């Protein structure tokens, strides 16, 4: 039998693979250790980072209509649970939800957030599931009378390439059949606004990106000059995405255990994609995965949109 591999071993394996490949890239999920999660919470408060506050305002304003789409007795599944702040704005309007199932790989964080939500919603059945929602997972069985509905806020889907987004949406269409999906997307907009959102003047996004290397030092004993890398974030217009990279200021070597990795000056480790969508473009992507388009809710500036997608029967 295979031994389960620890989070640290998984990070080590993925970082070695990333540093050995060309171009070098690693999953953004490694941003979110305790320090990284705290930095992300700070990003959400930044004046330049509009997505969180724009989406929260949409949930405040239209939560009742969204709850109407979700319907009574629903089993509500949140993909990738953060602080579970946004879902409250749906729960406040839902009629007799059957259960709330937050799914996240970070077990400790998920259980703490679930316990806190439980204190605020004492009548609600909360069934946290510690799992990577991009991999096959087993949701609790649903009742005959209710539907299963997915909630995927934050434009987290933007971390996926369109091909990966399709894989996720196909999986979701199956497990949500008969129900639907409420999903947040960040809209294509003026590049200067996007650029500012990922290059804040307080340097929090830079610290968030650089924390990946700090984490490699803390957890894996990686050796390198911490001032040798810069935060780089830019809008890739043809691919409609923000890319974040860690860019080497000069020729240098990173050592992890026995292995050395050489960086040329200017060479990067690609750490994140954040894809931006038009409403039509995203609905077309989802339609290819079996969802039909329903109501959409956007702010006045069309910076962010929540969409209802009806899952197949
Ligand atoms: C959590 C993936 C939605 O892409 O905007 C914020 C992460 N990265 N600033 C995003 C992030 C840099 C965020 N998502």
mmCIF file of C-alpha atoms and ligand atoms in Angstrom:
data_model
loop_
_atom_site.group_PDB
_atom_site.id
_atom_site.type_symbol
_atom_site.label_atom_id
_atom_site.label_comp_id
_atom_site.label_asym_id
_atom_site.label_seq_id
_atom_site.Cartn_x
_atom_site.Cartn_y
_atom_site.Cartn_z
ATOM 1 C CA UNK A 1 0.000 0.000 0.000
ATOM 2 C CA UNK A 2 1.166 3.540 -0.691
ATOM 3 C CA UNK A 3 1.899 5.640 2.366
ATOM 4 C CA UNK A 4 -0.041 8.910 2.299
ATOM 5 C CA UNK A 5 2.398 11.628 1.333
ATOM 6 C CA UNK A 6 2.691 14.596 3.693
ATOM 7 C CA UNK A 7 1.932 18.153 2.640
ATOM 8 C CA UNK A 8 5.602 19.028 3.047
ATOM 9 C CA UNK A 9 6.723 16.110 0.879
ATOM 10 C CA UNK A 10 4.162 17.102 -1.757
ATOM 11 C CA UNK A 11 5.462 20.696 -1.736
ATOM 12 C CA UNK A 12 9.058 19.415 -1.996
ATOM 13 C CA UNK A 13 8.198 17.110 -4.913
ATOM 14 C CA UNK A 14 6.247 19.815 -6.774
ATOM 15 C CA UNK A 15 8.920 22.462 -6.198
ATOM 16 C CA UNK A 16 11.672 20.145 -7.465
ATOM 17 C CA UNK A 17 9.522 19.343 -10.519
ATOM 18 C CA UNK A 18 8.829 23.060 -11.082
ATOM 19 C CA UNK A 19 12.484 24.055 -10.863
ATOM 20 C CA UNK A 20 13.491 21.227 -13.214
ATOM 21 C CA UNK A 21 10.979 22.116 -15.937
ATOM 22 C CA UNK A 22 11.049 24.873 -18.591
ATOM 23 C CA UNK A 23 9.317 27.261 -18.372
ATOM 24 C CA UNK A 24 9.403 26.923 -14.607
ATOM 25 C CA UNK A 25 5.967 26.997 -13.009
ATOM 26 C CA UNK A 26 4.320 25.865 -9.794
ATOM 27 C CA UNK A 27 0.720 25.676 -8.564
ATOM 28 C CA UNK A 28 -0.560 28.787 -6.732
ATOM 29 C CA UNK A 29 -1.990 26.488 -4.058
ATOM 30 C CA UNK A 30 1.451 26.647 -2.401
ATOM 31 C CA UNK A 31 0.920 30.336 -1.546
ATOM 32 C CA UNK A 32 -1.504 29.376 1.179
ATOM 33 C CA UNK A 33 0.432 28.354 4.260
ATOM 34 C CA UNK A 34 -0.552 30.179 7.433
ATOM 35 C CA UNK A 35 1.459 33.298 6.575
ATOM 36 C CA UNK A 36 0.284 33.245 2.953
ATOM 37 C CA UNK A 37 -3.356 32.863 3.971
ATOM 38 C CA UNK A 38 -2.992 35.867 6.250
ATOM 39 C CA UNK A 39 -1.365 37.883 3.453
ATOM 40 C CA UNK A 40 -4.239 36.937 1.148
ATOM 41 C CA UNK A 41 -6.741 38.226 3.719
ATOM 42 C CA UNK A 42 -4.770 41.517 3.664
ATOM 43 C CA UNK A 43 -4.864 41.594 -0.155
ATOM 44 C CA UNK A 44 -8.655 41.426 0.028
ATOM 45 C CA UNK A 45 -8.649 44.698 2.010
ATOM 46 C CA UNK A 46 -6.316 46.601 -0.335
ATOM 47 C CA UNK A 47 -7.747 49.672 -2.092
ATOM 48 C CA UNK A 48 -6.425 48.411 -5.457
ATOM 49 C CA UNK A 49 -7.804 44.875 -5.051
ATOM 50 C CA UNK A 50 -11.448 45.350 -6.077
ATOM 51 C CA UNK A 51 -12.655 41.712 -6.545
ATOM 52 C CA UNK A 52 -13.448 40.821 -2.924
ATOM 53 C CA UNK A 53 -15.328 43.977 -2.044
ATOM 54 C CA UNK A 54 -17.143 44.055 -5.384
ATOM 55 C CA UNK A 55 -18.318 40.461 -5.022
ATOM 56 C CA UNK A 56 -19.359 41.002 -1.387
ATOM 57 C CA UNK A 57 -21.425 44.013 -2.456
ATOM 58 C CA UNK A 58 -23.137 41.899 -5.145
ATOM 59 C CA UNK A 59 -23.942 39.197 -2.583
ATOM 60 C CA UNK A 60 -25.303 41.865 -0.211
ATOM 61 C CA UNK A 61 -27.437 43.435 -2.871
ATOM 62 C CA UNK A 62 -28.675 40.356 -4.747
ATOM 63 C CA UNK A 63 -28.322 37.539 -2.197
ATOM 64 C CA UNK A 64 -32.088 37.111 -2.079
ATOM 65 C CA UNK A 65 -32.342 36.613 -5.858
ATOM 66 C CA UNK A 66 -29.424 34.199 -5.788
ATOM 67 C CA UNK A 67 -31.091 32.218 -2.971
ATOM 68 C CA UNK A 68 -34.188 32.097 -5.159
ATOM 69 C CA UNK A 69 -32.164 30.342 -7.893
ATOM 70 C CA UNK A 70 -30.697 27.931 -5.337
ATOM 71 C CA UNK A 71 -34.164 26.964 -4.122
ATOM 72 C CA UNK A 72 -35.421 25.299 -0.908
ATOM 73 C CA UNK A 73 -33.865 22.245 0.811
ATOM 74 C CA UNK A 74 -30.627 22.582 -1.131
ATOM 75 C CA UNK A 75 -27.391 20.890 -0.292
ATOM 76 C CA UNK A 76 -24.995 23.802 -0.827
ATOM 77 C CA UNK A 77 -21.408 22.840 -1.693
ATOM 78 C CA UNK A 78 -18.686 25.503 -1.529
ATOM 79 C CA UNK A 79 -15.586 24.700 -3.583
ATOM 80 C CA UNK A 80 -12.454 25.920 -1.796
ATOM 81 C CA UNK A 81 -13.589 27.351 1.510
ATOM 82 C CA UNK A 82 -11.812 30.433 2.866
ATOM 83 C CA UNK A 83 -13.158 32.289 5.879
ATOM 84 C CA UNK A 84 -16.758 31.328 4.874
ATOM 85 C CA UNK A 85 -17.754 34.968 5.000
ATOM 86 C CA UNK A 86 -19.444 35.195 1.584
ATOM 87 C CA UNK A 87 -21.718 32.183 1.976
ATOM 88 C CA UNK A 88 -23.429 33.837 4.942
ATOM 89 C CA UNK A 89 -24.978 36.300 2.535
ATOM 90 C CA UNK A 90 -26.676 33.343 0.810
ATOM 91 C CA UNK A 91 -27.497 31.394 3.985
ATOM 92 C CA UNK A 92 -29.329 34.461 5.310
ATOM 93 C CA UNK A 93 -31.919 34.003 2.533
ATOM 94 C CA UNK A 94 -32.003 30.247 1.931
ATOM 95 C CA UNK A 95 -35.133 28.291 2.750
ATOM 96 C CA UNK A 96 -34.406 25.273 4.941
ATOM 97 C CA UNK A 97 -31.042 24.345 3.451
ATOM 98 C CA UNK A 98 -30.482 20.616 3.818
ATOM 99 C CA UNK A 99 -26.760 20.994 4.515
ATOM 100 C CA UNK A 100 -23.748 23.179 3.811
ATOM 101 C CA UNK A 101 -20.690 21.280 2.570
ATOM 102 C CA UNK A 102 -17.496 23.359 2.401
ATOM 103 C CA UNK A 103 -14.707 21.503 0.562
ATOM 104 C CA UNK A 104 -11.062 22.431 1.101
ATOM 105 C CA UNK A 105 -7.654 20.740 1.230
ATOM 106 C CA UNK A 106 -6.525 22.715 4.254
ATOM 107 C CA UNK A 107 -8.139 20.628 7.018
ATOM 108 C CA UNK A 108 -7.303 22.698 10.091
ATOM 109 C CA UNK A 109 -8.437 25.914 8.448
ATOM 110 C CA UNK A 110 -11.640 24.322 7.125
ATOM 111 C CA UNK A 111 -12.645 22.880 10.492
ATOM 112 C CA UNK A 112 -11.983 26.172 12.308
ATOM 113 C CA UNK A 113 -14.003 28.182 9.764
ATOM 114 C CA UNK A 114 -16.820 25.579 9.861
ATOM 115 C CA UNK A 115 -16.982 25.682 13.667
ATOM 116 C CA UNK A 116 -17.202 29.471 13.589
ATOM 117 C CA UNK A 117 -19.965 29.371 10.963
ATOM 118 C CA UNK A 118 -21.812 26.796 13.071
ATOM 119 C CA UNK A 119 -21.870 29.194 16.010
ATOM 120 C CA UNK A 120 -23.487 31.873 13.838
ATOM 121 C CA UNK A 121 -25.975 29.429 12.197
ATOM 122 C CA UNK A 122 -26.868 26.983 14.986
ATOM 123 C CA UNK A 123 -29.695 25.284 13.057
ATOM 124 C CA UNK A 124 -27.570 24.601 9.989
ATOM 125 C CA UNK A 125 -26.113 21.179 9.263
ATOM 126 C CA UNK A 126 -22.472 21.762 8.269
ATOM 127 C CA UNK A 127 -20.548 18.828 6.795
ATOM 128 C CA UNK A 128 -16.996 19.973 5.983
ATOM 129 C CA UNK A 129 -15.119 17.777 3.514
ATOM 130 C CA UNK A 130 -11.318 17.783 3.568
ATOM 131 C CA UNK A 131 -10.475 17.126 -0.077
ATOM 132 C CA UNK A 132 -8.903 18.576 -3.210
ATOM 133 C CA UNK A 133 -12.026 19.491 -5.136
ATOM 134 C CA UNK A 134 -10.200 19.217 -8.488
ATOM 135 C CA UNK A 135 -9.780 15.499 -7.778
ATOM 136 C CA UNK A 136 -12.549 12.887 -7.515
ATOM 137 C CA UNK A 137 -14.270 13.255 -4.109
ATOM 138 C CA UNK A 138 -17.399 11.931 -2.448
ATOM 139 C CA UNK A 139 -20.052 14.424 -1.381
ATOM 140 C CA UNK A 140 -22.656 13.400 1.199
ATOM 141 C CA UNK A 141 -25.742 11.846 -0.446
ATOM 142 C CA UNK A 142 -28.449 14.355 -1.299
ATOM 143 C CA UNK A 143 -32.063 14.102 -0.292
ATOM 144 C CA UNK A 144 -34.767 13.356 -2.842
ATOM 145 C CA UNK A 145 -36.582 16.643 -2.285
ATOM 146 C CA UNK A 146 -33.663 19.036 -2.539
ATOM 147 C CA UNK A 147 -31.092 19.943 -5.130
ATOM 148 C CA UNK A 148 -27.363 20.079 -4.878
ATOM 149 C CA UNK A 149 -25.949 23.508 -5.699
ATOM 150 C CA UNK A 150 -22.317 24.577 -6.000
ATOM 151 C CA UNK A 151 -20.907 27.912 -4.844
ATOM 152 C CA UNK A 152 -17.517 28.923 -6.265
ATOM 153 C CA UNK A 153 -16.883 32.576 -5.361
ATOM 154 C CA UNK A 154 -13.832 34.820 -5.517
ATOM 155 C CA UNK A 155 -13.012 34.237 -9.202
ATOM 156 C CA UNK A 156 -10.942 31.327 -7.942
ATOM 157 C CA UNK A 157 -11.751 29.623 -11.239
ATOM 158 C CA UNK A 158 -9.390 32.211 -12.742
ATOM 159 C CA UNK A 159 -6.451 30.222 -11.349
ATOM 160 C CA UNK A 160 -7.294 27.506 -13.892
ATOM 161 C CA UNK A 161 -6.382 27.714 -17.549
ATOM 162 C CA UNK A 162 -9.478 27.450 -19.761
ATOM 163 C CA UNK A 163 -8.667 23.741 -20.301
ATOM 164 C CA UNK A 164 -8.436 23.144 -16.538
ATOM 165 C CA UNK A 165 -11.603 25.204 -16.001
ATOM 166 C CA UNK A 166 -13.398 22.885 -18.449
ATOM 167 C CA UNK A 167 -12.227 19.828 -16.499
ATOM 168 C CA UNK A 168 -13.579 21.350 -13.296
ATOM 169 C CA UNK A 169 -16.885 22.412 -14.890
ATOM 170 C CA UNK A 170 -17.440 18.953 -16.414
ATOM 171 C CA UNK A 171 -16.906 17.344 -13.022
ATOM 172 C CA UNK A 172 -19.183 19.920 -11.341
ATOM 173 C CA UNK A 173 -21.924 19.448 -13.976
ATOM 174 C CA UNK A 174 -22.018 15.755 -13.035
ATOM 175 C CA UNK A 175 -22.040 16.106 -9.279
ATOM 176 C CA UNK A 176 -24.531 19.015 -9.397
ATOM 177 C CA UNK A 177 -26.901 17.451 -11.963
ATOM 178 C CA UNK A 178 -30.445 18.616 -11.381
ATOM 179 C CA UNK A 179 -29.148 21.668 -9.501
ATOM 180 C CA UNK A 180 -26.822 24.496 -10.445
ATOM 181 C CA UNK A 181 -23.665 26.455 -9.830
ATOM 182 C CA UNK A 182 -23.255 30.036 -8.572
ATOM 183 C CA UNK A 183 -19.816 31.204 -9.642
ATOM 184 C CA UNK A 184 -17.831 34.457 -9.486
ATOM 185 C CA UNK A 185 -15.663 35.639 -12.368
ATOM 186 C CA UNK A 186 -13.326 38.603 -12.686
ATOM 187 C CA UNK A 187 -14.093 40.548 -15.842
ATOM 188 C CA UNK A 188 -11.799 41.606 -18.661
ATOM 189 C CA UNK A 189 -11.142 45.304 -18.097
ATOM 190 C CA UNK A 190 -8.657 48.089 -18.676
ATOM 191 C CA UNK A 191 -5.186 46.564 -18.167
ATOM 192 C CA UNK A 192 -4.082 49.455 -15.917
ATOM 193 C CA UNK A 193 -6.793 48.524 -13.377
ATOM 194 C CA UNK A 194 -5.750 44.871 -13.466
ATOM 195 C CA UNK A 195 -2.112 45.803 -13.191
ATOM 196 C CA UNK A 196 -2.747 47.938 -10.091
ATOM 197 C CA UNK A 197 -4.752 45.162 -8.414
ATOM 198 C CA UNK A 198 -1.726 42.840 -8.545
ATOM 199 C CA UNK A 199 0.934 45.520 -7.944
ATOM 200 C CA UNK A 200 -0.441 47.296 -4.881
ATOM 201 C CA UNK A 201 1.477 50.239 -3.501
ATOM 202 C CA UNK A 202 1.739 48.704 -0.001
ATOM 203 C CA UNK A 203 3.612 45.721 -1.433
ATOM 204 C CA UNK A 204 1.304 43.098 0.067
ATOM 205 C CA UNK A 205 0.890 41.174 -3.199
ATOM 206 C CA UNK A 206 4.678 41.178 -3.603
ATOM 207 C CA UNK A 207 5.046 39.731 -0.086
ATOM 208 C CA UNK A 208 2.353 37.140 -0.886
ATOM 209 C CA UNK A 209 4.219 36.036 -4.029
ATOM 210 C CA UNK A 210 7.661 36.071 -2.354
ATOM 211 C CA UNK A 211 6.268 34.054 0.573
ATOM 212 C CA UNK A 212 6.413 31.020 -1.701
ATOM 213 C CA UNK A 213 10.218 31.199 -1.604
ATOM 214 C CA UNK A 214 10.210 31.998 2.113
ATOM 215 C CA UNK A 215 8.091 28.923 2.610
ATOM 216 C CA UNK A 216 10.648 26.828 0.696
ATOM 217 C CA UNK A 217 13.304 28.121 3.117
ATOM 218 C CA UNK A 218 11.220 27.465 6.214
ATOM 219 C CA UNK A 219 9.866 24.060 5.271
ATOM 220 C CA UNK A 220 12.443 22.583 2.929
ATOM 221 C CA UNK A 221 15.632 24.355 4.022
ATOM 222 C CA UNK A 222 16.089 25.871 0.555
ATOM 223 C CA UNK A 223 19.172 28.112 0.350
ATOM 224 C CA UNK A 224 19.304 31.280 -1.750
ATOM 225 C CA UNK A 225 19.612 35.040 -1.369
ATOM 226 C CA UNK A 226 16.119 36.184 -0.316
ATOM 227 C CA UNK A 227 16.750 39.570 -1.971
ATOM 228 C CA UNK A 228 17.650 37.841 -5.227
ATOM 229 C CA UNK A 229 14.041 37.638 -6.500
ATOM 230 C CA UNK A 230 11.434 40.236 -7.387
ATOM 231 C CA UNK A 231 7.653 40.148 -7.596
ATOM 232 C CA UNK A 232 6.509 40.431 -11.215
ATOM 233 C CA UNK A 233 2.826 40.658 -12.159
ATOM 234 C CA UNK A 234 1.565 41.724 -15.588
ATOM 235 C CA UNK A 235 -1.460 41.394 -17.828
ATOM 236 C CA UNK A 236 -0.969 38.940 -20.672
ATOM 237 C CA UNK A 237 -3.532 40.434 -23.070
ATOM 238 C CA UNK A 238 -3.648 37.651 -25.713
ATOM 239 C CA UNK A 239 -4.271 35.043 -22.978
ATOM 240 C CA UNK A 240 -6.573 37.378 -20.974
ATOM 241 C CA UNK A 241 -4.841 36.722 -17.697
ATOM 242 C CA UNK A 242 -2.667 38.268 -15.019
ATOM 243 C CA UNK A 243 0.524 36.276 -14.625
ATOM 244 C CA UNK A 244 2.567 36.375 -11.458
ATOM 245 C CA UNK A 245 6.197 35.369 -11.500
ATOM 246 C CA UNK A 246 9.180 35.402 -9.171
ATOM 247 C CA UNK A 247 11.955 36.916 -11.225
ATOM 248 C CA UNK A 248 15.646 36.425 -10.553
ATOM 249 C CA UNK A 249 17.493 39.761 -10.335
ATOM 250 C CA UNK A 250 20.740 38.179 -11.490
ATOM 251 C CA UNK A 251 22.417 34.847 -12.192
ATOM 252 C CA UNK A 252 22.130 32.763 -9.023
ATOM 253 C CA UNK A 253 21.632 29.282 -7.644
ATOM 254 C CA UNK A 254 18.909 27.853 -5.382
ATOM 255 C CA UNK A 255 19.959 24.816 -3.357
ATOM 256 C CA UNK A 256 17.441 22.391 -1.917
ATOM 257 C CA UNK A 257 19.087 19.470 -0.170
ATOM 258 C CA UNK A 258 21.532 17.911 -2.618
ATOM 259 C CA UNK A 259 20.134 19.634 -5.676
ATOM 260 C CA UNK A 260 21.143 22.974 -7.224
ATOM 261 C CA UNK A 261 19.019 24.975 -9.633
ATOM 262 C CA UNK A 262 20.613 27.750 -11.676
ATOM 263 C CA UNK A 263 18.683 30.863 -12.571
ATOM 264 C CA UNK A 264 19.875 33.260 -15.255
ATOM 265 C CA UNK A 265 19.371 36.979 -14.598
ATOM 266 C CA UNK A 266 15.723 37.779 -15.443
ATOM 267 C CA UNK A 267 14.635 34.153 -15.455
ATOM 268 C CA UNK A 268 11.341 33.460 -13.658
ATOM 269 C CA UNK A 269 9.368 30.921 -11.707
ATOM 270 C CA UNK A 270 5.735 31.334 -12.845
ATOM 271 C CA UNK A 271 3.607 31.193 -9.688
ATOM 272 C CA UNK A 272 0.042 32.121 -10.699
ATOM 273 C CA UNK A 273 -2.416 32.743 -13.501
ATOM 274 C CA UNK A 274 -5.536 34.779 -12.870
ATOM 275 C CA UNK A 275 -7.775 34.519 -15.922
ATOM 276 C CA UNK A 276 -10.269 37.259 -16.756
ATOM 277 C CA UNK A 277 -13.497 36.575 -18.627
ATOM 278 C CA UNK A 278 -16.337 38.217 -20.487
ATOM 279 C CA UNK A 279 -19.811 37.036 -19.442
ATOM 280 C CA UNK A 280 -20.454 35.615 -22.922
ATOM 281 C CA UNK A 281 -17.074 33.938 -23.032
ATOM 282 C CA UNK A 282 -17.562 32.268 -19.678
ATOM 283 C CA UNK A 283 -21.120 31.181 -20.455
ATOM 284 C CA UNK A 284 -19.871 29.625 -23.701
ATOM 285 C CA UNK A 285 -17.140 27.760 -21.815
ATOM 286 C CA UNK A 286 -19.708 26.477 -19.297
ATOM 287 C CA UNK A 287 -22.192 25.543 -22.049
ATOM 288 C CA UNK A 288 -19.515 23.294 -23.531
ATOM 289 C CA UNK A 289 -19.504 21.462 -20.180
ATOM 290 C CA UNK A 290 -23.279 20.945 -19.976
ATOM 291 C CA UNK A 291 -24.415 24.056 -18.059
ATOM 292 C CA UNK A 292 -27.078 26.437 -19.346
ATOM 293 C CA UNK A 293 -26.787 30.141 -18.690
ATOM 294 C CA UNK A 294 -29.129 31.767 -16.180
ATOM 295 C CA UNK A 295 -29.252 35.132 -14.403
ATOM 296 C CA UNK A 296 -26.078 37.210 -14.008
ATOM 297 C CA UNK A 297 -25.310 39.879 -11.421
ATOM 298 C CA UNK A 298 -22.649 42.530 -12.102
ATOM 299 C CA UNK A 299 -21.575 45.796 -10.486
ATOM 300 C CA UNK A 300 -22.196 49.095 -12.315
ATOM 301 C CA UNK A 301 -18.652 49.185 -13.663
ATOM 302 C CA UNK A 302 -18.797 45.571 -14.926
ATOM 303 C CA UNK A 303 -15.659 44.678 -13.007
ATOM 304 C CA UNK A 304 -16.962 41.460 -11.453
ATOM 305 C CA UNK A 305 -19.871 39.097 -12.125
ATOM 306 C CA UNK A 306 -21.668 36.315 -10.314
ATOM 307 C CA UNK A 307 -23.420 33.903 -12.686
ATOM 308 C CA UNK A 308 -26.078 31.270 -12.210
ATOM 309 C CA UNK A 309 -25.440 28.170 -14.293
ATOM 310 C CA UNK A 310 -28.089 25.491 -14.501
ATOM 311 C CA UNK A 311 -26.616 21.996 -14.291
ATOM 312 C CA UNK A 312 -27.883 19.299 -16.680
ATOM 313 C CA UNK A 313 -30.773 17.039 -15.510
HETATM 314 C C1 LIG B 1 -7.802 33.885 -4.994
HETATM 315 C C2 LIG B 1 -7.133 33.273 -7.200
HETATM 316 C C3 LIG B 1 -8.961 34.762 -6.887
HETATM 317 O O1 LIG B 1 -6.419 35.600 -8.739
HETATM 318 O O2 LIG B 1 -7.031 37.452 -7.823
HETATM 319 C C4 LIG B 1 -4.727 37.829 -5.455
HETATM 320 C C5 LIG B 1 -5.372 35.362 -5.861
HETATM 321 N N1 LIG B 1 -3.242 36.579 -6.333
HETATM 322 N N2 LIG B 1 -3.638 38.560 -5.665
HETATM 323 C C6 LIG B 1 -6.708 36.274 -7.743
HETATM 324 C C7 LIG B 1 -4.477 36.566 -5.879
HETATM 325 C C8 LIG B 1 -2.731 37.801 -6.192
HETATM 326 C C9 LIG B 1 -6.758 35.605 -6.367
HETATM 327 N N3 LIG B 1 -7.632 34.389 -6.363
#
